[in-house]
Coordinates of C-alpha atoms in Angstrom, one line a residue:
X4 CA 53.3 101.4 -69.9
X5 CA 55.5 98.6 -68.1
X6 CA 55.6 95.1 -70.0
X7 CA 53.6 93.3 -67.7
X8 CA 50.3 96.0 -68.4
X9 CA 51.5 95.8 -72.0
X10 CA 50.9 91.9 -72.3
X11 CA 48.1 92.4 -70.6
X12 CA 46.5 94.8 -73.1
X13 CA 47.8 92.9 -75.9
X14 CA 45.9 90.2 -74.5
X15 CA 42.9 92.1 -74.4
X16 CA 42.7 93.5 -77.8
X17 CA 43.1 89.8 -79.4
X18 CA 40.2 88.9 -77.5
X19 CA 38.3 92.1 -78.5
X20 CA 39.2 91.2 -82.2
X21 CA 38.1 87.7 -81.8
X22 CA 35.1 88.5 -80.5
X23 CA 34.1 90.2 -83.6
X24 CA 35.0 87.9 -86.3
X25 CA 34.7 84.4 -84.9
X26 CA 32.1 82.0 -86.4
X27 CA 29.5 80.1 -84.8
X28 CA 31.3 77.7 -82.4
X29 CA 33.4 75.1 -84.0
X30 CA 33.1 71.8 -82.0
X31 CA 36.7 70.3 -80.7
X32 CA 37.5 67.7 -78.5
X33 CA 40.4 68.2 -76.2
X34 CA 41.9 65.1 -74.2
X35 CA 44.6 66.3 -71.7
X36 CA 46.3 64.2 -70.2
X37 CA 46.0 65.0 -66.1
X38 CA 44.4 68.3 -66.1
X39 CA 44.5 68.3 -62.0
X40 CA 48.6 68.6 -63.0
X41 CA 50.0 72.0 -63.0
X42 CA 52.1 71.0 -66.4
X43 CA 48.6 71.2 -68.1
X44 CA 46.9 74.1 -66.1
X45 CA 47.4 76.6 -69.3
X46 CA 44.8 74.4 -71.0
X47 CA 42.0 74.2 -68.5
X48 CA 42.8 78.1 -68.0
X49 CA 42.1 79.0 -71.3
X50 CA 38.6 77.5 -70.9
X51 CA 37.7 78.9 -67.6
X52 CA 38.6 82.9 -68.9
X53 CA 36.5 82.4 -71.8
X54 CA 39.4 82.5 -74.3
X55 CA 37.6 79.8 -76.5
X56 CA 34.6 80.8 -76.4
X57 CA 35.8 84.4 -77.6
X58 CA 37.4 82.7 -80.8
X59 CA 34.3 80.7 -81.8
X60 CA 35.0 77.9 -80.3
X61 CA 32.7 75.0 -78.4
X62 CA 35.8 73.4 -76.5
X63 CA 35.4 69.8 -74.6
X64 CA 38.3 68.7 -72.0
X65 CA 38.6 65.3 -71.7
X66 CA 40.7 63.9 -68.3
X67 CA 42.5 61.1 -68.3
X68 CA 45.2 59.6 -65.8
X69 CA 48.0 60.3 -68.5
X70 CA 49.6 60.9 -71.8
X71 CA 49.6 57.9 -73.4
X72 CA 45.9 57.2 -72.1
X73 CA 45.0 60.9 -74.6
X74 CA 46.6 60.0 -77.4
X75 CA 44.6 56.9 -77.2
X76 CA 42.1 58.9 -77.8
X77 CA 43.3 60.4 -80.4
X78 CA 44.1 57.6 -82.6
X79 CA 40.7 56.3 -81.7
X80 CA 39.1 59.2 -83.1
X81 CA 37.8 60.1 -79.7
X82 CA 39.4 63.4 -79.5
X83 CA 40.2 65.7 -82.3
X84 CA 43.7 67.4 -80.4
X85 CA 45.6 66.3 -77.6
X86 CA 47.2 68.4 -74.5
X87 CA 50.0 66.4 -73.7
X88 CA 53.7 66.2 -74.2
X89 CA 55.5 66.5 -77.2
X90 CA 57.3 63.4 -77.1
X91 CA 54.9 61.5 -78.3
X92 CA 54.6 63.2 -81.6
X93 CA 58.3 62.0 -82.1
X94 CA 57.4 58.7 -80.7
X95 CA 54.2 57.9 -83.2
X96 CA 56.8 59.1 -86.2
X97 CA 59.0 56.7 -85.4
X98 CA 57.1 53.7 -85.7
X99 CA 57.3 51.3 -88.4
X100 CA 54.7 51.2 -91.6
X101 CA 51.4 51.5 -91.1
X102 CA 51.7 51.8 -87.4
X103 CA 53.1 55.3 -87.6
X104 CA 50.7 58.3 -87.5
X105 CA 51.6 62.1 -88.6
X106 CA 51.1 64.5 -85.1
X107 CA 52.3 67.5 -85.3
X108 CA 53.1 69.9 -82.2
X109 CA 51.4 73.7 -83.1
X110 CA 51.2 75.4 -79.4
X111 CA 54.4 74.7 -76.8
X112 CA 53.2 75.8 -72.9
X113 CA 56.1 74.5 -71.2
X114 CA 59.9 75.4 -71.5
X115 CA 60.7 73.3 -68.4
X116 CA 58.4 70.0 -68.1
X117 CA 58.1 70.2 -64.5
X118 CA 58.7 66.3 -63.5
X119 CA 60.6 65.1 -60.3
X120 CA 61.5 61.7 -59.6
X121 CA 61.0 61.2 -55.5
X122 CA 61.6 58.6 -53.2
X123 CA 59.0 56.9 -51.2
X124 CA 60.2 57.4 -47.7
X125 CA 59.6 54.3 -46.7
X126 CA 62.0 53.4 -49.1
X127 CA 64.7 56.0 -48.0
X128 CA 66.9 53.9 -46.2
X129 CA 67.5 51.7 -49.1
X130 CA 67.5 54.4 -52.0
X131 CA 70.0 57.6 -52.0
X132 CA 70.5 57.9 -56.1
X133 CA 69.4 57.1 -59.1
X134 CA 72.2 53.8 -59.3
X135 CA 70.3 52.2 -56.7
X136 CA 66.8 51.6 -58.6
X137 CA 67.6 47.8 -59.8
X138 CA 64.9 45.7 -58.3
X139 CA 62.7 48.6 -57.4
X140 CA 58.8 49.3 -58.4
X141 CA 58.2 52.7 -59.9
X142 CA 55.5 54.9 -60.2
X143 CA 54.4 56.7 -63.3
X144 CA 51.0 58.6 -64.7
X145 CA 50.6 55.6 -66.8
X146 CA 52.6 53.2 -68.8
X147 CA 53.8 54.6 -72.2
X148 CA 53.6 57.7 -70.6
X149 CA 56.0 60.9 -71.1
X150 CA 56.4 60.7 -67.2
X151 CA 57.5 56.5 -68.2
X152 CA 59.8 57.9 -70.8
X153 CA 61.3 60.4 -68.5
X154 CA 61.9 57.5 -65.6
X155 CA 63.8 55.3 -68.5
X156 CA 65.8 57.7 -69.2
X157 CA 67.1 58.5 -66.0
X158 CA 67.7 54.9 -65.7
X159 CA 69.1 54.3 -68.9
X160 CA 71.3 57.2 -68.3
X161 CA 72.7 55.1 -65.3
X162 CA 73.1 52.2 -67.1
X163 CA 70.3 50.6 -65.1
X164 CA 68.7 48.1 -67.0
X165 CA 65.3 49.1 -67.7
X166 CA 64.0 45.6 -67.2
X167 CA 64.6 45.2 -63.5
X168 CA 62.8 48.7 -62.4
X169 CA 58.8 47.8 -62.1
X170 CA 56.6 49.8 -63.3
X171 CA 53.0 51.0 -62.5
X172 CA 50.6 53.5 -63.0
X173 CA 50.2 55.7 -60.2
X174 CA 47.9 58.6 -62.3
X175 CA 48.7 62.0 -60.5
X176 CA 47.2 64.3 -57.6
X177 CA 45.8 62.1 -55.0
X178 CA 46.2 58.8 -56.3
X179 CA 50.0 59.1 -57.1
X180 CA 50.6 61.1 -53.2
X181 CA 49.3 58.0 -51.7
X182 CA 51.0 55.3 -53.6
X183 CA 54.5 57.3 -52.6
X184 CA 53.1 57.9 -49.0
X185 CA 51.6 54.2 -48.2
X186 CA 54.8 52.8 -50.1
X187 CA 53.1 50.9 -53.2
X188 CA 56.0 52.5 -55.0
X189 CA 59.9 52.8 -54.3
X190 CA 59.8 55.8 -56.5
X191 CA 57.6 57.8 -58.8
X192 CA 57.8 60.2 -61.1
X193 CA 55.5 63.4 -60.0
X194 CA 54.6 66.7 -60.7
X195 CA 52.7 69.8 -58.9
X196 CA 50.8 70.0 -57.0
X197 CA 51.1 66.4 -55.9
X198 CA 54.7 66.9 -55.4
X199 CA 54.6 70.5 -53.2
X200 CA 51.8 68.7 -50.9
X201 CA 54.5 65.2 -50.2
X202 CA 57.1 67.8 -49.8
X203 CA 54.7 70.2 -47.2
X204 CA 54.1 66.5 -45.6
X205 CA 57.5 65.3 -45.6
X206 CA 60.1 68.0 -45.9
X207 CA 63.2 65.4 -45.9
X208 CA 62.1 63.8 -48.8
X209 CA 64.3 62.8 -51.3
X210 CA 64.0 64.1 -55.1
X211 CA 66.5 61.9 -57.5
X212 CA 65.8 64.4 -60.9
X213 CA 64.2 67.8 -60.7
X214 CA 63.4 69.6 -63.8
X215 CA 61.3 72.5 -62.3
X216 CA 64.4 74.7 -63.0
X217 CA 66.6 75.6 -65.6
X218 CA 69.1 73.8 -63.4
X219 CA 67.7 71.1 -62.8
X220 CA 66.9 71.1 -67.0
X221 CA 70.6 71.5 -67.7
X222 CA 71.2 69.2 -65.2
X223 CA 68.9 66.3 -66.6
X224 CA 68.8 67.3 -70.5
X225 CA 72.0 69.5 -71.0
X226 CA 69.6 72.1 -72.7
X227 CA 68.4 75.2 -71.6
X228 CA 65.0 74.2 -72.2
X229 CA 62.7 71.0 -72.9
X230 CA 59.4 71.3 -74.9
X231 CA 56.9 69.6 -72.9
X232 CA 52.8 69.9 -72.4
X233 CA 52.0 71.2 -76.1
X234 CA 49.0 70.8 -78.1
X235 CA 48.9 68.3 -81.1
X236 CA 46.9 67.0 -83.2
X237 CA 47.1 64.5 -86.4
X238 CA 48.5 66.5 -89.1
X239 CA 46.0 65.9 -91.8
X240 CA 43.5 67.6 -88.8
X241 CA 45.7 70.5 -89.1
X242 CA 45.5 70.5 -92.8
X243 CA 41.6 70.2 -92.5
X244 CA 41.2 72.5 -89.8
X245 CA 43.9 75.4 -90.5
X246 CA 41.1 78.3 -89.3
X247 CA 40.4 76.6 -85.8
X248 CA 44.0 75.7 -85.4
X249 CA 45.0 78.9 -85.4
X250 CA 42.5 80.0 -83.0
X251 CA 43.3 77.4 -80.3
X252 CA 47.2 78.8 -80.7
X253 CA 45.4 82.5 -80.2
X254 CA 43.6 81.5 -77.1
X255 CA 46.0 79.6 -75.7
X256 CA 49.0 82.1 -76.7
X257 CA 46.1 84.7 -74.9
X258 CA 46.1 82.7 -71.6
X259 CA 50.0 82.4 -71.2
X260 CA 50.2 86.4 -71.8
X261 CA 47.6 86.3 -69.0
X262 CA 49.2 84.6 -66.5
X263 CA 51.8 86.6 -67.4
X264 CA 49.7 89.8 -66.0
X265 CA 48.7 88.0 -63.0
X266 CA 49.3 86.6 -59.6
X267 CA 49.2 83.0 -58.2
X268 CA 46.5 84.1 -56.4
X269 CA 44.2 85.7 -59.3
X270 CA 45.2 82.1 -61.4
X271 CA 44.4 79.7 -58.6
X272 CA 41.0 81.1 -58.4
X273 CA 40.0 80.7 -62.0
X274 CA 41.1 76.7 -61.4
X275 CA 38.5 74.5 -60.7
X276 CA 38.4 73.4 -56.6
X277 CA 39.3 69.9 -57.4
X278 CA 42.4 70.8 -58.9
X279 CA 43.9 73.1 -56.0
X280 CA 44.0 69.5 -53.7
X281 CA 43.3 69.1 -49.9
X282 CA 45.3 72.2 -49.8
X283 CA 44.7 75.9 -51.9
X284 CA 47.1 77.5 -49.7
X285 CA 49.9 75.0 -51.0
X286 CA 48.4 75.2 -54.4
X287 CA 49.2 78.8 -54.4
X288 CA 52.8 78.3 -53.5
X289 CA 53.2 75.5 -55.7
X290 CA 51.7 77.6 -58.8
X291 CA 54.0 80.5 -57.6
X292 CA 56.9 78.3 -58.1
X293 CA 55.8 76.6 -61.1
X294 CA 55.6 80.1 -63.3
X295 CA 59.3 79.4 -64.5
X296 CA 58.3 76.4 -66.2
X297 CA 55.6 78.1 -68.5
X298 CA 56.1 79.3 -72.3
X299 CA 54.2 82.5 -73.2
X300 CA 55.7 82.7 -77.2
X301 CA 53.8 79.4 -77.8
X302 CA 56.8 78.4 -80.0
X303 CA 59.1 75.1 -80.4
X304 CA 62.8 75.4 -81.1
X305 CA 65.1 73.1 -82.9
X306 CA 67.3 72.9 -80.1
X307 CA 64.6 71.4 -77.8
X308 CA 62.9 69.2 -80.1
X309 CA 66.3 67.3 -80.4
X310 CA 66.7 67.2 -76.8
X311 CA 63.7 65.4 -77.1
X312 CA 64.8 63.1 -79.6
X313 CA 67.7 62.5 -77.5
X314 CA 65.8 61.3 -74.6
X315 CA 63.1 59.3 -76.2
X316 CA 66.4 57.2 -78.3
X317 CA 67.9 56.5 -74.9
X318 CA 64.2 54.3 -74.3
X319 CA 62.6 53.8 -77.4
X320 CA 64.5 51.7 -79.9
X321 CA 62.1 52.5 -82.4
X322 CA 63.3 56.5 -82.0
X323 CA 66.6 55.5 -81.7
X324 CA 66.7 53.3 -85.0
X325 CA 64.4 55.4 -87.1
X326 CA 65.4 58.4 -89.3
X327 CA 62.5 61.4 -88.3
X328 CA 62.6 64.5 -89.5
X329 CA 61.7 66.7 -86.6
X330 CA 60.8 69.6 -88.6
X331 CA 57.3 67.3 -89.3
X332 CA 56.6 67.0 -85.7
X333 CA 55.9 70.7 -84.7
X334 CA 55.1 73.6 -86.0
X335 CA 55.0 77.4 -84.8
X336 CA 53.1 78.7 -87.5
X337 CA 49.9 79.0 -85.6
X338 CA 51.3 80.4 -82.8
X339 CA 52.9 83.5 -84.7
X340 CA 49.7 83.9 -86.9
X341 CA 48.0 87.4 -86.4

């Protein structure tokens, strides 16, 4: 049996045990932050093949334009686990006092996080690198956002002074491909499909940072690889709900074996229609070259969780100044459970 039938089978017999010893379903609230974005596509897969369902579980995805907006959600008790990125369990830690709140990290999709910075073209002429952004607008998902912390550190890495870039929020998919179109931004921070549609409609375009590839990861992070969309939740949740943690990491860890076993094609038809864009042709190709980016162990290493550190401190004084102990922001013991 090759590997790629093997995963697949693998995949099939957790599903077959957790069909026969999951409980009556277990309500959780999911807020992801831009589930039309390909970064978080693991997460609305897992719901569409059933994979929470077969571990007991009564799953609701919550949309919103962007991180920062889902972990509002969180800390408003709106949600009970976020699909976002990582960062902002090291950003929350960080905080002073009472302000900080334990998240903890328990199921890692990404190894690449998939964001580009682009030029507008109507601002070509006047932008060629990264140097040039002083007195420019920006666009990002949403302010506080791990696409906002990824566009200060570019800048900061530059020594361009993060005060004379404007920022906005831009959200993603159609909204974010017409403020870089119509030129309501200089530049934006995007990810796919967005970005593989402006690059179908304007092939000269200009991209400042990729980190679709392990180059362009190297490139911007000197790692090999970056955690990025993960689920989190509080960490008193996790001590609460141990059982249904694990079974989110088993349906999710189910659904990255899947894609795995499958095409573009087969994946891009288990996505809802309103994710795929104007396009699902150029959904396709996008998702085909997005497979790279995605993490079927589940797990966070050491070595990327300071790379993440790293980042954040070049933005966020609190990070910077603040002694964290990354070991409390993620943990991989749900995702190697049996």
């Amino acid at each position: 049996m090759d590997r790629r039938r093997f995963l697949v089978a693998g995949a099939s017999a957790l599903g077959a045990c957790a069909r026969q010893t999951a409980p009556p379903g277990v309500n959780v609230r999911i807020a992801v932050g831009g589930s039309a974005q390909i970064v978080y596509l693991p997460t609305t897969l897992a719901e569409r093949l059933g994979h929470f369902r077969d571990e007991g579980l009564n799953v609701t995805l919550q949309d919103f334009p962007g991180g920062s907006k889902a972990l509002q959600a969180l800390l408003g008790g709106t949600a009970d686990v976020v699909s976002g990125f990582y960062d902002h369990t090291i950003q929350m830690a960080a905080k002073p006092g009472a302000e900080a709140r334990k998240l903890t990290a328990f199921v890692n999709m990404l190894r690449f996080p998939g964001l580009s910075l682009v030029v507008s073209p109507k601002a070509a002429k006047k932008i060629e690198r990264i140097d040039d952004l002083a007195g420019t607008r920006a666009g990002v998902t949403a302010p506080g956002s791990s696409t906002h912390f990824f566009l200060n550190y570019l800048l900061a890495k530059r020594s361009v002074p993060l005060e004379t870039v404007g920022v906005t929020g831009i959200g993603h998919a159609a909204a974010a491909l017409a403020a870089v179109e119509n030129g309501q931004v200089d530049v934006a921070v995007m990810t796919d499909p967005a970005l593989a549609e402006l690059q179908a409609r304007r092939p000269k375009l200009l991209i400042l940072a990729d980190t679709r590839t392990p180059e362009g990861v190297r490139d911007a992070f000197g790692t090999a690889e970056y955690p990025a969309s993960v689920l989190y939740a509080s960490t008193d949740w996790l001590r609460a709900n141990t059982d249904t943690a694990k079974r989110l990491a088993r349906a999710m860890r189910r659904t990255l074996t899947w894609m795995i076993g499958h095409t573009a094609d087969d994946i891009a038809n288990r996505m809802p229609a309103e994710h795929q864009g104007s396009d699902p042709l150029l959904y396709r190709q996008a998702l085909l070259a997005s497979m790279p980016i995605f993490n079927p162990s589940g797990a966070i290493t050491m070595e990327g969780a300071e790379a993440v550190k790293r980042v954040l401190s070049y933005s966020v004084p609190e990070v910077r100044d603040a002694a964290i102990d990354l070991k409390s922001t993620f943990t991989n013991e749900f995702v190697e459970a049996e």
